[in-house]
PDB file of C-alpha atoms and ligand atoms in Angstrom:
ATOM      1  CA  UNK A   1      -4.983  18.267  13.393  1.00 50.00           C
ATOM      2  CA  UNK A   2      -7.685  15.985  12.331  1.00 51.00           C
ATOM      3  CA  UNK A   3     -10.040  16.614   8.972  1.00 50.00           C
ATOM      4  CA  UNK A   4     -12.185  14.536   7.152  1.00 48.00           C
ATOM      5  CA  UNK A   5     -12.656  13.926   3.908  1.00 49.00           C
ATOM      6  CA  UNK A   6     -16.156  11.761   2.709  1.00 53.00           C
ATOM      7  CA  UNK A   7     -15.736   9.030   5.253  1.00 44.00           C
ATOM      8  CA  UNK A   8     -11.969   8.685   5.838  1.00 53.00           C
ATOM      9  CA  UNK A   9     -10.039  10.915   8.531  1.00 57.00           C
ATOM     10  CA  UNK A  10      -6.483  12.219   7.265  1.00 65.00           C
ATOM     11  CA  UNK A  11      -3.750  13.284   9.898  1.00 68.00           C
ATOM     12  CA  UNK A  12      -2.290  16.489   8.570  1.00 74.00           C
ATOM     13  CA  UNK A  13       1.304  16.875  10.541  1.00 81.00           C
ATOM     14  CA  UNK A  14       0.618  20.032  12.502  1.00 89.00           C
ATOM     15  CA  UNK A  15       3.925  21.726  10.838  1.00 92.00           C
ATOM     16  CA  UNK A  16       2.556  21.120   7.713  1.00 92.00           C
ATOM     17  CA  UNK A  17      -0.807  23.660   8.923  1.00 90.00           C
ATOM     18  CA  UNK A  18       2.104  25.705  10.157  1.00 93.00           C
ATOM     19  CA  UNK A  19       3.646  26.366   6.789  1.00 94.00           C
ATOM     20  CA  UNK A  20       1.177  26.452   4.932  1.00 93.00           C
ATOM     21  CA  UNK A  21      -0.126  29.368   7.122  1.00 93.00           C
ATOM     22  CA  UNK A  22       3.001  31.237   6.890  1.00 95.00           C
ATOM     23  CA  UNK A  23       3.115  30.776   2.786  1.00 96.00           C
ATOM     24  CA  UNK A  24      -0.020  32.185   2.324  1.00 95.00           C
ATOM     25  CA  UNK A  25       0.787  35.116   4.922  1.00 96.00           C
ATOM     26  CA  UNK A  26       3.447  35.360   2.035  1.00 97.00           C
ATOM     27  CA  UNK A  27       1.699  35.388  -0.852  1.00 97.00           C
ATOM     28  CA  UNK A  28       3.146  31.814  -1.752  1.00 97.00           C
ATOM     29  CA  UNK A  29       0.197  29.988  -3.211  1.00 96.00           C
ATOM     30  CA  UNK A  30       0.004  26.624  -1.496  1.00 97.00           C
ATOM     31  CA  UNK A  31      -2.927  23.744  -2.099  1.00 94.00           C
ATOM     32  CA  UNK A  32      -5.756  24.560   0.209  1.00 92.00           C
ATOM     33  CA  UNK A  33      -6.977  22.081   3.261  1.00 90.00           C
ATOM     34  CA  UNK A  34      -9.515  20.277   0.757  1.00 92.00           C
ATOM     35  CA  UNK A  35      -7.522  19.804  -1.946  1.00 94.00           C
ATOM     36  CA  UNK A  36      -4.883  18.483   0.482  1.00 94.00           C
ATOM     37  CA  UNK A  37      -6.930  16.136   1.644  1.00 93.00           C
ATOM     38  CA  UNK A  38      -8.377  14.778  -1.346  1.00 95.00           C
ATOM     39  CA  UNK A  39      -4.477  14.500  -2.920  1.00 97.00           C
ATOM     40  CA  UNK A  40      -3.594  12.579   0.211  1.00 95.00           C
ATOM     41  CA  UNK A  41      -6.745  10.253   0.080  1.00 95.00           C
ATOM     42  CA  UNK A  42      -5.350   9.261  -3.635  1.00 97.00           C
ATOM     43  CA  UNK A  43      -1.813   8.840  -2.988  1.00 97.00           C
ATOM     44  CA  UNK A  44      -3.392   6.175   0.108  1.00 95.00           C
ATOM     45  CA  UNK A  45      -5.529   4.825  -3.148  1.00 96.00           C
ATOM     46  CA  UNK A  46      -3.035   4.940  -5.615  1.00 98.00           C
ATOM     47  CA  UNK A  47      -0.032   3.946  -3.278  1.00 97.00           C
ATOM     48  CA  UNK A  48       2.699   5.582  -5.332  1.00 98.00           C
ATOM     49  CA  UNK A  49       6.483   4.776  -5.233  1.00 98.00           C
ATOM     50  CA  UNK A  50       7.662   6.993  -7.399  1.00 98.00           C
ATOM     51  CA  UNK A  51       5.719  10.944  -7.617  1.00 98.00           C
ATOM     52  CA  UNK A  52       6.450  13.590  -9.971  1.00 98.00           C
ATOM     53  CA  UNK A  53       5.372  17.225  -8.799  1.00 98.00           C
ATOM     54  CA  UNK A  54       5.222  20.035 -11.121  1.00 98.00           C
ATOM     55  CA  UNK A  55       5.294  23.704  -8.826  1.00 98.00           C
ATOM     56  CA  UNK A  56       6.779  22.552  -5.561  1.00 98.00           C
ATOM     57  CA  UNK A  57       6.395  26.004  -4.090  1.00 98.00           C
ATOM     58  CA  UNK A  58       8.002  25.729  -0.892  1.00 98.00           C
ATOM     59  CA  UNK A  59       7.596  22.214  -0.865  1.00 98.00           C
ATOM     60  CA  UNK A  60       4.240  21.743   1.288  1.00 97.00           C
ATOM     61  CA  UNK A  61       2.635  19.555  -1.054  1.00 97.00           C
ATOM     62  CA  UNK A  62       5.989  17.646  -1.609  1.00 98.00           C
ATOM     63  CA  UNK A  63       6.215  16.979   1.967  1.00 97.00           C
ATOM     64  CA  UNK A  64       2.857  16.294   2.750  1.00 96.00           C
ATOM     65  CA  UNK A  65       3.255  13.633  -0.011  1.00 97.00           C
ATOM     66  CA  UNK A  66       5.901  11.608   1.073  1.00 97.00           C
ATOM     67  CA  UNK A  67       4.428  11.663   4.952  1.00 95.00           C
ATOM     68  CA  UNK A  68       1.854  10.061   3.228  1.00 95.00           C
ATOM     69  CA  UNK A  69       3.553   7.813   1.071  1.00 97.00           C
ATOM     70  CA  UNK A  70       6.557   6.761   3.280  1.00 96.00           C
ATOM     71  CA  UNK A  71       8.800   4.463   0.762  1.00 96.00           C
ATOM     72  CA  UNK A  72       7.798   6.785  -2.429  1.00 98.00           C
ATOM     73  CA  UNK A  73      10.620   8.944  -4.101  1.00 98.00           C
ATOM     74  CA  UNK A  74       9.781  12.460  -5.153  1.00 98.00           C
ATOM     75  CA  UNK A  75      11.145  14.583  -8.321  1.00 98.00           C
ATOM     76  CA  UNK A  76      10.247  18.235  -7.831  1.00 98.00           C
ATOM     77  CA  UNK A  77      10.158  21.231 -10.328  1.00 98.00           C
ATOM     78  CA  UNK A  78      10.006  24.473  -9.489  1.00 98.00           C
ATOM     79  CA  UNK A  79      10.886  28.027 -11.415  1.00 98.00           C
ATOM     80  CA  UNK A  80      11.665  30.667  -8.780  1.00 98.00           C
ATOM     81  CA  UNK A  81      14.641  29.926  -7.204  1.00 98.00           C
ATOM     82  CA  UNK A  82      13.767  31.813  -3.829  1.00 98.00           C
ATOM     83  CA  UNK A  83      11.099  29.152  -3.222  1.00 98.00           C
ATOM     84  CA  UNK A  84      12.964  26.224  -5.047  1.00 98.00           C
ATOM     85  CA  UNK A  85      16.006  26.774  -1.917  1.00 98.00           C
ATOM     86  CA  UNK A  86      13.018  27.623   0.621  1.00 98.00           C
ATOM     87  CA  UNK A  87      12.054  24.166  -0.279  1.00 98.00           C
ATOM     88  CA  UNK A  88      14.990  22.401  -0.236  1.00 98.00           C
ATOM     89  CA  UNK A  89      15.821  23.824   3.569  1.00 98.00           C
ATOM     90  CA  UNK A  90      11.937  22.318   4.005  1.00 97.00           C
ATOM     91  CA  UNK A  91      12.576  18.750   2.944  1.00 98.00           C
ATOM     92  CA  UNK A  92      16.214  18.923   5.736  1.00 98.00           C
ATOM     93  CA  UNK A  93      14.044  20.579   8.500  1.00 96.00           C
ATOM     94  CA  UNK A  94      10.842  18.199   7.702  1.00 96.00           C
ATOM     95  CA  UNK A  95      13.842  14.722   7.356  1.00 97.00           C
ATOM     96  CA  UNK A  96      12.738  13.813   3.173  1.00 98.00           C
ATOM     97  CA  UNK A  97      15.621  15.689   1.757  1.00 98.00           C
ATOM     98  CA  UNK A  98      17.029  12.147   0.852  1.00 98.00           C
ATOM     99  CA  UNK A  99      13.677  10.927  -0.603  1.00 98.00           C
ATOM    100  CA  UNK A 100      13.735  14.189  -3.285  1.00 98.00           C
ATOM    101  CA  UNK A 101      15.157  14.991  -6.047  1.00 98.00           C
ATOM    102  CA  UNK A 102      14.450  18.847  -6.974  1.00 98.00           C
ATOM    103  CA  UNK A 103      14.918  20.769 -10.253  1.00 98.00           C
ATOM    104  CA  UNK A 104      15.318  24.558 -10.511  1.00 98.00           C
ATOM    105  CA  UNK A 105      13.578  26.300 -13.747  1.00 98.00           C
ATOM    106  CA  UNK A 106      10.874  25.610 -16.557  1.00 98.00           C
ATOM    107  CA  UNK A 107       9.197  22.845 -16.235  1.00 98.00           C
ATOM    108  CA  UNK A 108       8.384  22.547 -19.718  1.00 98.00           C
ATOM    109  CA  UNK A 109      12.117  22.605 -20.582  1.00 98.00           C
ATOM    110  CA  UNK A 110      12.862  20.177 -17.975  1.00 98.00           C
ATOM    111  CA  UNK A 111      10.497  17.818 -18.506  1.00 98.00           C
ATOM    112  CA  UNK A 112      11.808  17.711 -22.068  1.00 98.00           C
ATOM    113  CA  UNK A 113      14.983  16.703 -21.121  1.00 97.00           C
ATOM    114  CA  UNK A 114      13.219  13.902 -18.418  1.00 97.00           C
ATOM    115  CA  UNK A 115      13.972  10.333 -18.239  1.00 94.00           C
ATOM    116  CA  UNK A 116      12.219   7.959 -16.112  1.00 92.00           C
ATOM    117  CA  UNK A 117       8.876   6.618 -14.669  1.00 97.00           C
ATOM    118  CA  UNK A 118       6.243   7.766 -12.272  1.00 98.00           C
ATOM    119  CA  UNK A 119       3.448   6.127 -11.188  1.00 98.00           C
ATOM    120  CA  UNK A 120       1.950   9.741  -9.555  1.00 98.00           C
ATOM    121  CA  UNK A 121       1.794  12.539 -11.097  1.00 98.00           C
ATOM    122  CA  UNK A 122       0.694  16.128  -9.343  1.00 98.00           C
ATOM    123  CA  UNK A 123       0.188  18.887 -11.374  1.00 98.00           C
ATOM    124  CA  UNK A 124       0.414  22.101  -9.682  1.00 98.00           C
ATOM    125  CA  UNK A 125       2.616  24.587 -11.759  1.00 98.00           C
ATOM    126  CA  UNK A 126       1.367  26.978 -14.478  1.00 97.00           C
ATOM    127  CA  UNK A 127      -2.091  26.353 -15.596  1.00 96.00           C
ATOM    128  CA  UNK A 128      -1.608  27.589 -18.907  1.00 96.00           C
ATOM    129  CA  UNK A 129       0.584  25.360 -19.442  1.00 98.00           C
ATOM    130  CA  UNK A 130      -1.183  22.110 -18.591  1.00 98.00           C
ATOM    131  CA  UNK A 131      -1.920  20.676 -21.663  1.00 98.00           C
ATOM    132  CA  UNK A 132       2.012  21.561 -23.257  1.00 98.00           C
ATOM    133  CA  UNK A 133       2.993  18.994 -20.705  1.00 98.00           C
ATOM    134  CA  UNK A 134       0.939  15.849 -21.792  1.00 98.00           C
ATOM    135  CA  UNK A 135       2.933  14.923 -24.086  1.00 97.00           C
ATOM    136  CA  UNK A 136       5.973  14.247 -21.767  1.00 98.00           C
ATOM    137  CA  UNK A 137       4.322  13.854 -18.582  1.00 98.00           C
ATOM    138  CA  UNK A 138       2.527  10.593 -20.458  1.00 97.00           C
ATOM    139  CA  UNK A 139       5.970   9.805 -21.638  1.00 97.00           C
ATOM    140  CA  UNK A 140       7.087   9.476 -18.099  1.00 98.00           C
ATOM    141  CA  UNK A 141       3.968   7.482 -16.031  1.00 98.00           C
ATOM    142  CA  UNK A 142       4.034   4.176 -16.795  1.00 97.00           C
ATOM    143  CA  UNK A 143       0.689   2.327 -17.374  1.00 97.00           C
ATOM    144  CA  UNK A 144      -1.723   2.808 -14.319  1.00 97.00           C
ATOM    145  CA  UNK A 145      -0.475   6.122 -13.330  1.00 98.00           C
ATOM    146  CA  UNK A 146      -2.503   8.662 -11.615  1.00 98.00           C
ATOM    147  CA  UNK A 147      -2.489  11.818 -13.320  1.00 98.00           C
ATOM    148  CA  UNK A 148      -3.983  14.701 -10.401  1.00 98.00           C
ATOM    149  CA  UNK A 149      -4.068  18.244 -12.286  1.00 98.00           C
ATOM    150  CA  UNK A 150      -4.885  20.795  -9.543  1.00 97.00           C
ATOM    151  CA  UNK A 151      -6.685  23.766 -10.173  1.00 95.00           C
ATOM    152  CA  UNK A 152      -9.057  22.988 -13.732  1.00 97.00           C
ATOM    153  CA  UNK A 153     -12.246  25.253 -12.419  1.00 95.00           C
ATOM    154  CA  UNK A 154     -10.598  28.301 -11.524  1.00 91.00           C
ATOM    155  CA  UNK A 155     -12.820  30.136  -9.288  1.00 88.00           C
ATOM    156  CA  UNK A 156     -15.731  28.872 -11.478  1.00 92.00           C
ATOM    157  CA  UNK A 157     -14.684  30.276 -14.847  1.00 93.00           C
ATOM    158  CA  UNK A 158     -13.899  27.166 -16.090  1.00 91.00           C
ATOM    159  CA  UNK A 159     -16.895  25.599 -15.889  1.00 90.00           C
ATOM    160  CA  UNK A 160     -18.993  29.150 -16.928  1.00 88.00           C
ATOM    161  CA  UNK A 161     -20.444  29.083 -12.972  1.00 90.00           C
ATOM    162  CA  UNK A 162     -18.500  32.655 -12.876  1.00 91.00           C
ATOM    163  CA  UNK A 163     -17.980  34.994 -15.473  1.00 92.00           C
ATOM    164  CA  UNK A 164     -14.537  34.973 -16.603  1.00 91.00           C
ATOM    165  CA  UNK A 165     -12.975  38.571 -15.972  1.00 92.00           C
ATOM    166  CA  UNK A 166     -11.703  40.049 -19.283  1.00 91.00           C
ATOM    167  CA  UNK A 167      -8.379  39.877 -19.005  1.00 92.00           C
ATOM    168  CA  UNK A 168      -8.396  36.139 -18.222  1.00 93.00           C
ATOM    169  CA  UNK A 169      -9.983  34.623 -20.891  1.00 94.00           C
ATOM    170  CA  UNK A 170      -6.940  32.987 -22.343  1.00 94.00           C
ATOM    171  CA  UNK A 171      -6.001  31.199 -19.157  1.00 96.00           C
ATOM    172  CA  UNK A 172      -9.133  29.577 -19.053  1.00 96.00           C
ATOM    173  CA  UNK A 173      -9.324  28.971 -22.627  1.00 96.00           C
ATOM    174  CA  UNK A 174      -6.305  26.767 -22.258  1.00 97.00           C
ATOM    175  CA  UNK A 175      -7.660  25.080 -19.234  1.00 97.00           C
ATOM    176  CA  UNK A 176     -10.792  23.988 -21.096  1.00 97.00           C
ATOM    177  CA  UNK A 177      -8.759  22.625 -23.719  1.00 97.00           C
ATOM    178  CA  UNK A 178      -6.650  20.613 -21.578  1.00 98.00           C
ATOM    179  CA  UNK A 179      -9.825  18.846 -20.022  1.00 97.00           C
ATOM    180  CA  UNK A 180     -11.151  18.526 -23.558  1.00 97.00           C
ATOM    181  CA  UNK A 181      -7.940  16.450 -24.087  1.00 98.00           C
ATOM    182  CA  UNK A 182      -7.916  14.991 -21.405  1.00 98.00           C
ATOM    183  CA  UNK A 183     -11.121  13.649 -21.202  1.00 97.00           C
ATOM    184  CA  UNK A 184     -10.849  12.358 -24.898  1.00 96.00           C
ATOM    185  CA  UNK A 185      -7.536  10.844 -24.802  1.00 97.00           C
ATOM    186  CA  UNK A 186      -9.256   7.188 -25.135  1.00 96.00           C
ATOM    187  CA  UNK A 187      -5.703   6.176 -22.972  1.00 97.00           C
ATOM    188  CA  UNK A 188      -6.898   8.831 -20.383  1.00 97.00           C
ATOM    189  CA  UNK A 189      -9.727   7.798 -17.905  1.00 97.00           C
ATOM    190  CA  UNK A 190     -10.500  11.294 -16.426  1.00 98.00           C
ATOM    191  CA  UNK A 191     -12.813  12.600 -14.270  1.00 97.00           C
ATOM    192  CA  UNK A 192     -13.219  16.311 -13.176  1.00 96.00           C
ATOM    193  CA  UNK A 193     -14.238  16.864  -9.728  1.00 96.00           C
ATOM    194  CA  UNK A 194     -15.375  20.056  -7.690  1.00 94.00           C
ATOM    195  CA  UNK A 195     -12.468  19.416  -4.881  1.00 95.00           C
ATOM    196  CA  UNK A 196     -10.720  22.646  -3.770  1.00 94.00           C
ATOM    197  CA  UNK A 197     -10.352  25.141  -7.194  1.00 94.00           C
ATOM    198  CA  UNK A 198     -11.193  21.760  -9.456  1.00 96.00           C
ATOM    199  CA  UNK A 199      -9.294  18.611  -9.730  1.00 97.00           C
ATOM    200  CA  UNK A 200      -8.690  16.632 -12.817  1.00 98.00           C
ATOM    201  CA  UNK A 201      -8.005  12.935 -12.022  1.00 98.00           C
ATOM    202  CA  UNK A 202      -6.598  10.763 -14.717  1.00 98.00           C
ATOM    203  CA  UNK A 203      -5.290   7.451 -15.105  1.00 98.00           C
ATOM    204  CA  UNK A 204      -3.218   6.281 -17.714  1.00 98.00           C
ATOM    205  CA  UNK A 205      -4.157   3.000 -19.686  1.00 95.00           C
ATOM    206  CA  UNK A 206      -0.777   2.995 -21.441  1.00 85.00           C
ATOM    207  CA  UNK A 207      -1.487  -0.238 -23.464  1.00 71.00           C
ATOM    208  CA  UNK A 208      -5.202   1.134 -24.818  1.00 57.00           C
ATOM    209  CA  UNK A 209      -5.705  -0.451 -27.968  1.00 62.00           C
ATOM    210  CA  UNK A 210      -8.228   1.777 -29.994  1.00 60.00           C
ATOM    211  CA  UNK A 211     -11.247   0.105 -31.477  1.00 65.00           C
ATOM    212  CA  UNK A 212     -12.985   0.341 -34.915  1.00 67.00           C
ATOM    213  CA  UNK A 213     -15.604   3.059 -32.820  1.00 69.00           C
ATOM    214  CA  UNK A 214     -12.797   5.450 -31.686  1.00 63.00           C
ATOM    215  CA  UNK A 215     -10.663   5.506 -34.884  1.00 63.00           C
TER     216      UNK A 215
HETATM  217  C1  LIG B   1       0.308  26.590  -6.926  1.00 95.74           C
HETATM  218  S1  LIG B   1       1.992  26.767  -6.706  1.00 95.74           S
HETATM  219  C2  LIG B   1       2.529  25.186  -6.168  1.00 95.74           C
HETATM  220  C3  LIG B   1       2.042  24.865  -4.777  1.00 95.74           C
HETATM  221  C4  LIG B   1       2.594  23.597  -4.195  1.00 95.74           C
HETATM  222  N1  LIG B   1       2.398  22.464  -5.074  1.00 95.74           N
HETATM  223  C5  LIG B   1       1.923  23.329  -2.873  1.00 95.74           C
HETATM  224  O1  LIG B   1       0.715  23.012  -2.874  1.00 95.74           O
HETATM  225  O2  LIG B   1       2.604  23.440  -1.851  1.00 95.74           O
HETATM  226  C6  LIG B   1       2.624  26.786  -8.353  1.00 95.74           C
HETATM  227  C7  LIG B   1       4.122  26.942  -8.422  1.00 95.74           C
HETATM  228  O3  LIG B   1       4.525  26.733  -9.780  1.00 95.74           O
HETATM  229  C8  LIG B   1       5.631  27.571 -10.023  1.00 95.74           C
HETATM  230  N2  LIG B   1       5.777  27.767 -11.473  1.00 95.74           N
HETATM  231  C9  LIG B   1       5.174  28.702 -12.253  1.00 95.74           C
HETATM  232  N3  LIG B   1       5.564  28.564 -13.531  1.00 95.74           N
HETATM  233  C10 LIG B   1       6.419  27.523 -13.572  1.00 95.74           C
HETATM  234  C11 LIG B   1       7.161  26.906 -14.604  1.00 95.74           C
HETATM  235  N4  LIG B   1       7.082  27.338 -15.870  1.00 95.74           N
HETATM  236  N5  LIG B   1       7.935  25.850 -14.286  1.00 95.74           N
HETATM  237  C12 LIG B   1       8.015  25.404 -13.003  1.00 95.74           C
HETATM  238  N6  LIG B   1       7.330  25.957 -11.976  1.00 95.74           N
HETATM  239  C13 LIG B   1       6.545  26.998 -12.253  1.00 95.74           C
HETATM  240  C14 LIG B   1       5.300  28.852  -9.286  1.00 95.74           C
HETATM  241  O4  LIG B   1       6.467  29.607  -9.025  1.00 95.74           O
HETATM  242  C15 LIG B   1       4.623  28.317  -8.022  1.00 95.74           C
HETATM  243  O5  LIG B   1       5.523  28.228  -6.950  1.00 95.74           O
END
C-alpha cells in the first residue's frame, strides 16, 4: 500500500495495515497512518542504528521501524504483559525478533535501571508521564539523537483548539509542561508539529555550551 507524505512516497508492508487494523478492532491503540508515515520519513532522515521505543503495544510501530531501518537494533518497553508476548510472537512472525530486545513493565522503572545509547528515540507510552522520562531518556541518546514524542496535542486540548473535558485537565497539564521543557531545554532543538494527535521532534545537542544570554 502506497501513501504519501509532503513529497516522498513510503511503502507501508501490507501486514503491517493488517495489524494495525486488527489492534484497533481490539481496542489496542496503535500510531495512526499519518503519524506512521511521518515517524518513518524521520527514521529515513535520521538513519538510526540503535532505537529506543517506549509503549510497544503489539509491536506495530517496532516493526514498522526496523523495516525501515534495516541494520538498526530496537529496545522495547511495554507494561501489559498480554501485549508485551503479543509482540514478541509479532517480531518471530514479522523475522526482527533477533534485531529486539523487549522489556516487560514500567517504563519509568526500567529506564532507571537503563544503560546504553540510542540515537532514536520514540515516545509512545503514557503521556503523563513524558516529561518524568527526560531525565533518563537524555541520559541514554547520545549527541544528535532524535527525540519523536507522539501524541503532545491530544485531540486539540493541548494546544486550547478544543476544550479540555473536565476530567482531563491534568493529563494535559503535564503535556504542556513537557513541551514547555522541551522547547526550553537550550540542549533540546524542538519543534511541535500538527502530524497525527501532535508530534514533538527533538534533537539532542549533548555538548551545548550555555552562553552569558541563557544563564
Ligand atoms: C499508544 S500505545 C503504543 C503504540 C505503539 N507504539 C504502536 O504505535 O504500535 C501506548 C502503550 O504504552 C503502554 N504503557 C502504558 N503505561 C506504560 C508504562 N508505565 N510503561 C510502559 N508502557 C506503558 C500501554 O499499555 C500501551 O500499549
Amino acid at each position: 500500500m502506497e501513501y504519501t507524505v509532503s513529497l516522498v512516497k513510503l511503502h507501508i508492508d501490507e501486514r503491517i495495515s493488517a495489524l494495525r487494523t486488527d489492534a484497533l478492532e481490539r481496542g489496542i491503540p496503535v500510531a495512526d497512518d499519518e503519524t506512521l508515515q511521518f515517524l518513518l520519513l524521520t527514521l529515513q532522515l535520521a538513519k538510526p542504528t540503535r532505537i529506543l521505543e517506549i509503549g510497544t503495544a503489539v509491536g506495530l510501530s517496532s516493526i514498522a521501524m526496523l523495516q525501515a531501518c534495516p541494520t538498526a537494533k530496537l529496545t522495547t518497553i511495554e507494561l501489559e504483559e498480554e501485549r508485551f508476548m503479543e509482540a514478541k510472537n509479532r517480531f518471530a512472525e514479522f523475522g526482527v525478533i533477533d534485531r529486539v530486545t523487549s522489556y516487560l513493565g514500567d517504563a519509568g522503572e526500567i529506564l532507571s535501571m537503563m544503560d546504553g545509547t540510542f540515537d532514536f528515540v520514540f515516545l509512545d507510552g503514557p503521556k503523563a508521564q513524558y516529561e518524568k522520562y527526560l531525565f533518563d531518556l537524555k541520559r541514554l541518546m547520545c549527541d544528535g539523537a532524535v527525540l519523536f514524542a507522539d501524541d503532545v496535542l491530544l485531540y486539540g486540548w493541548v494546544s486550547g483548539e478544543e476544550p479540555t473535558p473536565q476530567k482531563r485537565h491534568s493529563i494535559v497539564d503535564k503535556i504542556r509542561s513537557y513541551l514547555q521543557t522541551v522547547t526550553n531545554d537550550p540542549e533540546l532543538l524542538t519543534s511541535v508539529l500538527n502530524v497525527g494527535d501532535g508530534v514533538a521532534l527533538s534533537v539532542y545537542k549533548k555538548t551545548h555550551k550555555q552562553t552569558e544570554n541563557e544563564r
